[in-house]
CSV table of C-alpha atoms and ligand atoms in Angstrom, one decimal:
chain,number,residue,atom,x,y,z
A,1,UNK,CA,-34.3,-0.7,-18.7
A,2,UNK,CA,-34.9,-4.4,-19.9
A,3,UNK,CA,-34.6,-7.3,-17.5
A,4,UNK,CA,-31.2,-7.8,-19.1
A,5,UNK,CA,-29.6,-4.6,-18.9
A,6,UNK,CA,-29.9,-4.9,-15.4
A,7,UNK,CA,-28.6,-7.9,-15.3
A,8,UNK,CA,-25.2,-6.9,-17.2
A,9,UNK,CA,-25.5,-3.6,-15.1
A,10,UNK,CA,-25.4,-5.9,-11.9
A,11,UNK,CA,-22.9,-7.7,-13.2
A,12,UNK,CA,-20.7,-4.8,-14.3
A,13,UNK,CA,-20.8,-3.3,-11.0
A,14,UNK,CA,-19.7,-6.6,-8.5
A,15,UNK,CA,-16.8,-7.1,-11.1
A,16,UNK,CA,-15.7,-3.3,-10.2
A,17,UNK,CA,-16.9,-4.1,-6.6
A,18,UNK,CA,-14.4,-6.9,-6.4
A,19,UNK,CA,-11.7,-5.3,-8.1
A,20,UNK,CA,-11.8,-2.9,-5.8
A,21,UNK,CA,-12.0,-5.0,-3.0
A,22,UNK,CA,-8.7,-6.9,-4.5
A,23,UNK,CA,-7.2,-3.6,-4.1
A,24,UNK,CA,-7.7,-2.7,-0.8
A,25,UNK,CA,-10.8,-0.4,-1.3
A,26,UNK,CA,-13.8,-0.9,0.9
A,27,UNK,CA,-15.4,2.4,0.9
A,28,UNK,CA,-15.9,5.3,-0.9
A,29,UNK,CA,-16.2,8.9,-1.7
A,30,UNK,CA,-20.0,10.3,-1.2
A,31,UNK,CA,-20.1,12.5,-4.9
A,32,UNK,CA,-22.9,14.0,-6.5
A,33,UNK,CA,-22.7,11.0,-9.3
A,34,UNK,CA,-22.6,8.6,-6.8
A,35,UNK,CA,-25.5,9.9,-4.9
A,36,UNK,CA,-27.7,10.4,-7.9
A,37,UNK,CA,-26.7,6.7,-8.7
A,38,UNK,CA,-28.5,6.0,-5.6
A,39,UNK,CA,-30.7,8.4,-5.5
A,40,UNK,CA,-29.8,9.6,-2.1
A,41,UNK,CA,-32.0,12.6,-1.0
A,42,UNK,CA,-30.6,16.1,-0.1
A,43,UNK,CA,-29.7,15.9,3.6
A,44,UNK,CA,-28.7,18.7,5.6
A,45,UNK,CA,-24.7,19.6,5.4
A,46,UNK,CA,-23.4,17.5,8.3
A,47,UNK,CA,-20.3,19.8,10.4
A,48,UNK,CA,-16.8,20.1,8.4
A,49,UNK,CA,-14.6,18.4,10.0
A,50,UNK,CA,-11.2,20.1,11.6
A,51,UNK,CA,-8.7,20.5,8.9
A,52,UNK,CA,-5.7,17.8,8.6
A,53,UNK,CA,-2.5,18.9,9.1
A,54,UNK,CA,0.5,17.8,9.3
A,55,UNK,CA,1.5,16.2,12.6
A,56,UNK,CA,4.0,14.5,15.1
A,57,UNK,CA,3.6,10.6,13.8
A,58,UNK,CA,0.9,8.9,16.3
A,59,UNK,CA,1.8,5.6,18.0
A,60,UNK,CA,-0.3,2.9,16.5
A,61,UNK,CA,-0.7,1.1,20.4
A,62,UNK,CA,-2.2,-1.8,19.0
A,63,UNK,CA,0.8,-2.9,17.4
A,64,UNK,CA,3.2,-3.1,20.0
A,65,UNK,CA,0.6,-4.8,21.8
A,66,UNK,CA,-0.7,-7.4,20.0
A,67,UNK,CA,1.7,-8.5,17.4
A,68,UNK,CA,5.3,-9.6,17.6
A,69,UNK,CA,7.9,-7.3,16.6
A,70,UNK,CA,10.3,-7.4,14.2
A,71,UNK,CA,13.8,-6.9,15.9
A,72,UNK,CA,15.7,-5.0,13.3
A,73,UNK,CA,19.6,-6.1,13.5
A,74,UNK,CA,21.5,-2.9,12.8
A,75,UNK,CA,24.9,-4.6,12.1
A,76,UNK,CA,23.7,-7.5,10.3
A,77,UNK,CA,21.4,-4.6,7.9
A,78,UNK,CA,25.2,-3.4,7.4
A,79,UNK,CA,26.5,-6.4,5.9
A,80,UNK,CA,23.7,-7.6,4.0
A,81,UNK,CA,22.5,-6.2,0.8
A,82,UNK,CA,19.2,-6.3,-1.6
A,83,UNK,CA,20.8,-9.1,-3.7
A,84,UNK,CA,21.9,-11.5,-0.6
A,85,UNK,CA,17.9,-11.1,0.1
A,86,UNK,CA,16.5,-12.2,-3.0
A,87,UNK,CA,19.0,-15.2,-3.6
A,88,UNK,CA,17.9,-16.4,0.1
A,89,UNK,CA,14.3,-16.4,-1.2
A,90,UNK,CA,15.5,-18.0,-4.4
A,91,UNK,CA,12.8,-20.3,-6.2
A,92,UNK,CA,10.4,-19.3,-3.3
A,93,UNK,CA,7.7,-22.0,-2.5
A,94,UNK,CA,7.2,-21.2,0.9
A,95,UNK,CA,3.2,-20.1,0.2
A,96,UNK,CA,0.1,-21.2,-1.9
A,97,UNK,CA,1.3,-18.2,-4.3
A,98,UNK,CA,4.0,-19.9,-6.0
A,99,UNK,CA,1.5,-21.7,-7.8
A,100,UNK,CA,-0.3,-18.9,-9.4
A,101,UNK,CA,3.4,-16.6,-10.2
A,102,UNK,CA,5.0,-16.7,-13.6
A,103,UNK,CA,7.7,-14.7,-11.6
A,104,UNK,CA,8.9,-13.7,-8.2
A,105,UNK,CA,8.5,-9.6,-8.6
A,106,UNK,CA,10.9,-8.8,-5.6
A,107,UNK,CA,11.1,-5.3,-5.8
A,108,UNK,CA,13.0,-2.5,-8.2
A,109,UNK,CA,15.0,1.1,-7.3
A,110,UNK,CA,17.2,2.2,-5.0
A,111,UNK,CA,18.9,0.4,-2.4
A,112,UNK,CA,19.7,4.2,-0.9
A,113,UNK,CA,16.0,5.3,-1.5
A,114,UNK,CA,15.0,7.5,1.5
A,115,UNK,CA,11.2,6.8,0.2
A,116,UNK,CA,10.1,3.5,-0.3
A,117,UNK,CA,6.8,1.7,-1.5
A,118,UNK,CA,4.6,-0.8,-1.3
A,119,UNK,CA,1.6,-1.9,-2.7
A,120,UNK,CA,-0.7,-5.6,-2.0
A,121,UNK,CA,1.0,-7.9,-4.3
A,122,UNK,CA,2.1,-7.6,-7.9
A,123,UNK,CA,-0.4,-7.4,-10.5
A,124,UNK,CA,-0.7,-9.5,-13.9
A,125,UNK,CA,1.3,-7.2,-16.1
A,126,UNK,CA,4.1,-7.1,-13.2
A,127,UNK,CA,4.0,-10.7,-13.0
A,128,UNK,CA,5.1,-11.1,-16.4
A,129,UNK,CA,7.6,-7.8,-16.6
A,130,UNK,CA,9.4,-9.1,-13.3
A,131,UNK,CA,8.6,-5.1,-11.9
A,132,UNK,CA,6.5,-3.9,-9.2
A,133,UNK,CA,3.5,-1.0,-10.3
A,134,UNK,CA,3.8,-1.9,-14.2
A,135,UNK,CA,0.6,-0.8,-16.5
A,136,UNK,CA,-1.9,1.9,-16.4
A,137,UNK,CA,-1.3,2.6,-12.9
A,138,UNK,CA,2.7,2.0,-12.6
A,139,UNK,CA,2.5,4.9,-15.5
A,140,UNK,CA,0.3,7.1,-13.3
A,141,UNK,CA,2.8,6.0,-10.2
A,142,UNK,CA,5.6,7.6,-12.0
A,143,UNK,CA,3.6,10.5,-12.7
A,144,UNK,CA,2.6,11.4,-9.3
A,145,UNK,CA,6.3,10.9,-8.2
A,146,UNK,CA,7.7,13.5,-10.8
A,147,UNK,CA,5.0,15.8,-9.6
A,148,UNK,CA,7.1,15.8,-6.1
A,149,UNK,CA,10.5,15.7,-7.8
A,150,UNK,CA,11.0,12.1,-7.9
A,151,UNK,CA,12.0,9.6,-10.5
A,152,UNK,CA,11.2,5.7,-10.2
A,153,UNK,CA,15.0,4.7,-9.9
A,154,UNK,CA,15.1,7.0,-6.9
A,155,UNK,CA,12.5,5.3,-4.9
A,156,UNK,CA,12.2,1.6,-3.9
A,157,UNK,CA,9.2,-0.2,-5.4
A,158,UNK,CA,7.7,-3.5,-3.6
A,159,UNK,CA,4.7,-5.6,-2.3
A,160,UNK,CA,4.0,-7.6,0.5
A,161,UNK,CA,4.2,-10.9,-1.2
A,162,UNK,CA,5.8,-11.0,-3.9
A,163,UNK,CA,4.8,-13.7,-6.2
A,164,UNK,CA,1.3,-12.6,-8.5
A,165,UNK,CA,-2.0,-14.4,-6.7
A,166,UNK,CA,-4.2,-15.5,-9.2
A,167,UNK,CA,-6.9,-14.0,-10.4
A,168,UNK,CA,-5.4,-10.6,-9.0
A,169,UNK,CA,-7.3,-11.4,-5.4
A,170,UNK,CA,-6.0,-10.1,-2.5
A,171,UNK,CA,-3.2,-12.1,-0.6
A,172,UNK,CA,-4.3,-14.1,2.4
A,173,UNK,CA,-3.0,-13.2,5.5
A,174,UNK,CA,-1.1,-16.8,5.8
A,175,UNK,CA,0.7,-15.9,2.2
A,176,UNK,CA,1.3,-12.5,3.8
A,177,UNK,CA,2.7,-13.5,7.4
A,178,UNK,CA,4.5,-16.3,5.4
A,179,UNK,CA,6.5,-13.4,3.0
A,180,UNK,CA,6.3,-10.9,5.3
A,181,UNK,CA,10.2,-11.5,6.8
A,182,UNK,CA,11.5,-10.6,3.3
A,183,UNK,CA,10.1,-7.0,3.0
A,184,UNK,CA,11.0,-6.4,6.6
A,185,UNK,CA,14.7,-7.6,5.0
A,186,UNK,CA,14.2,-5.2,1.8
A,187,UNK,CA,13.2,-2.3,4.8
A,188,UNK,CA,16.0,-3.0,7.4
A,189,UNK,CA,18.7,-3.1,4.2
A,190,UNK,CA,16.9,0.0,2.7
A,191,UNK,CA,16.1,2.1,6.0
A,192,UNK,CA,14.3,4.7,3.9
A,193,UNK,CA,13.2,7.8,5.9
A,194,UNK,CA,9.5,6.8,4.8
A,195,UNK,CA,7.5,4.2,4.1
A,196,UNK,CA,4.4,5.1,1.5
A,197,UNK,CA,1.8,1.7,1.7
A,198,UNK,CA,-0.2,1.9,-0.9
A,199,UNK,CA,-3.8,0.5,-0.5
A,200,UNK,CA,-6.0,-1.4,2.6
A,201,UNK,CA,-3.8,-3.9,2.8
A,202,UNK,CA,-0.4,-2.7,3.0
A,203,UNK,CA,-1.5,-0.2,5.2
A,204,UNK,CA,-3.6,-2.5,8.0
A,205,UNK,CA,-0.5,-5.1,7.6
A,206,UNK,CA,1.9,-2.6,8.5
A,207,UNK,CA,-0.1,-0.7,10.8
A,208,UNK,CA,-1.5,-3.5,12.8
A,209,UNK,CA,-5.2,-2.2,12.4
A,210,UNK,CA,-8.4,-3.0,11.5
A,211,UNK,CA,-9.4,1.0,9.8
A,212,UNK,CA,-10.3,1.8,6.8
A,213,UNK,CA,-7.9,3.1,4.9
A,214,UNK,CA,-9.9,6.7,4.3
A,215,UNK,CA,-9.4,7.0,8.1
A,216,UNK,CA,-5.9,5.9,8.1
A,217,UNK,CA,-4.8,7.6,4.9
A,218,UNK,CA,-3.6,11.2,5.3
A,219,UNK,CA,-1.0,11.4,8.5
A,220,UNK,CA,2.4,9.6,9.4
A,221,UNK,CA,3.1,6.9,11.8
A,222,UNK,CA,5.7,5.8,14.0
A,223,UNK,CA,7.5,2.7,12.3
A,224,UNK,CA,8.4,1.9,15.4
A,225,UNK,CA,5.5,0.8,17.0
A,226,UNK,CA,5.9,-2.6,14.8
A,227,UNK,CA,10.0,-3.0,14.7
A,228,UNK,CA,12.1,-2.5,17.4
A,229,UNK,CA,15.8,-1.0,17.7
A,230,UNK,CA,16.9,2.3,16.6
A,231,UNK,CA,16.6,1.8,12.8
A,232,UNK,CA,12.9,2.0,13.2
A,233,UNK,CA,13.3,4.6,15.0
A,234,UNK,CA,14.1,6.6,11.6
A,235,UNK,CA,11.3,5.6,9.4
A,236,UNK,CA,8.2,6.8,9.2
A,237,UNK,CA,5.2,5.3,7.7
A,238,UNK,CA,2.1,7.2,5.6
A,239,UNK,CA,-1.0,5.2,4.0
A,240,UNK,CA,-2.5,6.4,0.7
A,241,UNK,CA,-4.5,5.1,-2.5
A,242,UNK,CA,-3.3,2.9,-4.3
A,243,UNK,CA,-2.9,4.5,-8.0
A,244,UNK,CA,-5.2,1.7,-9.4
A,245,UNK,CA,-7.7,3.2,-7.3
A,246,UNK,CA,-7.1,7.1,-8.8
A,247,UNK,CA,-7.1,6.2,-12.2
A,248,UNK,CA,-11.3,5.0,-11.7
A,249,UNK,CA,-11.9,7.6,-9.2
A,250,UNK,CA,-10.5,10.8,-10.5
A,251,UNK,CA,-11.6,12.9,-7.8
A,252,UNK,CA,-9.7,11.3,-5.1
A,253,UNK,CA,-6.2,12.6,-6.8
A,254,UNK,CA,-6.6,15.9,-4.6
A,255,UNK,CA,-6.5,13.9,-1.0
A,256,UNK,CA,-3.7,11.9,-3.0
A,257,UNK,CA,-1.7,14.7,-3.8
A,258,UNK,CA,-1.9,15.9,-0.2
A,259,UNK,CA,-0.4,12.9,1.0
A,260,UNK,CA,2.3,13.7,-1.6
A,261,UNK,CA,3.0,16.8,-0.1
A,262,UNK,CA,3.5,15.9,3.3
A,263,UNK,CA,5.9,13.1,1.9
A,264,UNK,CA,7.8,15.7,0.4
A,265,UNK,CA,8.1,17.8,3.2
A,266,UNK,CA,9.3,15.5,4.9
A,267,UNK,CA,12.0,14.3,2.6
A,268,UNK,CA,12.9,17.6,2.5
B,301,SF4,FE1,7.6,-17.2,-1.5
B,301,SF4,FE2,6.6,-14.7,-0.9
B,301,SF4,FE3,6.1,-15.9,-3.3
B,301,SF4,FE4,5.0,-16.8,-1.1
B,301,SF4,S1,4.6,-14.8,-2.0
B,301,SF4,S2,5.9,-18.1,-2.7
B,301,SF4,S3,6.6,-16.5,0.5
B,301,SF4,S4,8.1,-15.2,-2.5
């Protein structure tokens, strides 16, 4: 290979790198192309690990812990709804990311959902179609929803922040904790039986922790541990890949579609 194919090839690969970073992806899958890629040698097969099953939801301790909690208000989640939410935010310029939006994406679906999502922060193509999880991977969103009996206008759809950050890098945790008392709003108003975040840092936000989202991914938490009152009490919360992530790495749909499953058990 010439000195400047491997310069483009270097290139190439910190772009992906960094998209994937912007997407809450910090590690990944060991697969034979990967391994040829670096030309890892044949090790031993290391112990399979015990299967994962569906469980009780764990207590996230560090949450309670270390963070402030959200006190849900019941009676005032009665007499507010989505549309009192978003005219409170109005022409939001409360962070750095009003700068960067076309539009303020505030959410889209049910205000009955019983499963609700969130992803990072709205992409490009949501920025301008005023829509959470538009594009390539919005389409394979919808797609992974009909495969457990669920259409878009049945679930809720939202971010974190909800104004585009430019150059699609991840929001910083100031432009997070700054729009954060919004989605717990959209959440409290909403009380959806669960809560599907969708990439690293959805999941860590909402979680309270530091792990990697391949160790988080793939079980359901107590809400509670991060809100207080009984409407927390009702949620539950699962982490799983974002669908930007799926649509370059194929072979993660099966751990995907497990997490599916266990949502739609428990939606009944
Ligand atoms: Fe306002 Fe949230 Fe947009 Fe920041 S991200 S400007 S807090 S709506």
């Amino acid at each position: 290979m010439s000195d400047n194919s491997k310069t483009d090839l270097i290139r190439e690969i910190r772009s992906l790198l960094k998209y994937h970073k912007s997407i809450g992806i910090d590690s990944y899958p060991r697969t034979k192309g990967l391994e040829s890629f670096l030309e890892i040698k044949e090790q031993p097969p290391a112990p399979s690990p015990p299967p994962r099953k569906y469980t009780r939801p764990v207590q996230v301790k560090a949450a309670a812990e270390t963070r402030e909690k959200h006190i849900f208000d019941p009676s005032l989640a009665k007499k507010t709804t989505l549309t009192d939410v978003r005219q409170e935010l109005g022409d939001c310029t409360r962070c750095g990311l009003h700068k960067s939006r076309a539009n303020i994406v505030f959410g889209q679906g049910s205000e009955k959902a019983k499963l609700m999502i969130i992803g990072p922060a709205p992409s490009a193509e949501d920025d301008h179609g005023t829509a959470p999880f538009l594009g390539a991977s919005g389409d394979l969103l919808t797609k992974m929803l009909a495969a457990i009996g669920l259409s878009r206008e049945e679930v809720y759809l939202t971010s974190l922040v909800k104004c585009f950050p430019a150059g699609g890098q991840p929001p910083k945790e100031e432009e997070i904790r700054t729009c954060l008392p919004f989605l717990f709003r959209q959440i409290e108003i909403i009380c959806p039986k669960v809560i599907c975040v969708m990439g690293k840092q959805p999941a860590q936000t909402l979680l309270h922790s530091k792990e990697s989202l391949f160790r988080l991914r793939g079980r359901f938490y107590d809400f509670n541990s991060f809100c207080s009152t009984e409407l927390a009490d009702k949620m539950l919360i699962i982490p799983t890949l974002h669908p930007a992530f799926l649509l370059d790495n194929e072979e993660m749909k099966k751990a995907s579609w497990q997490d599916l499953q266990m949502i739609q058990k428990r939606l009944g």
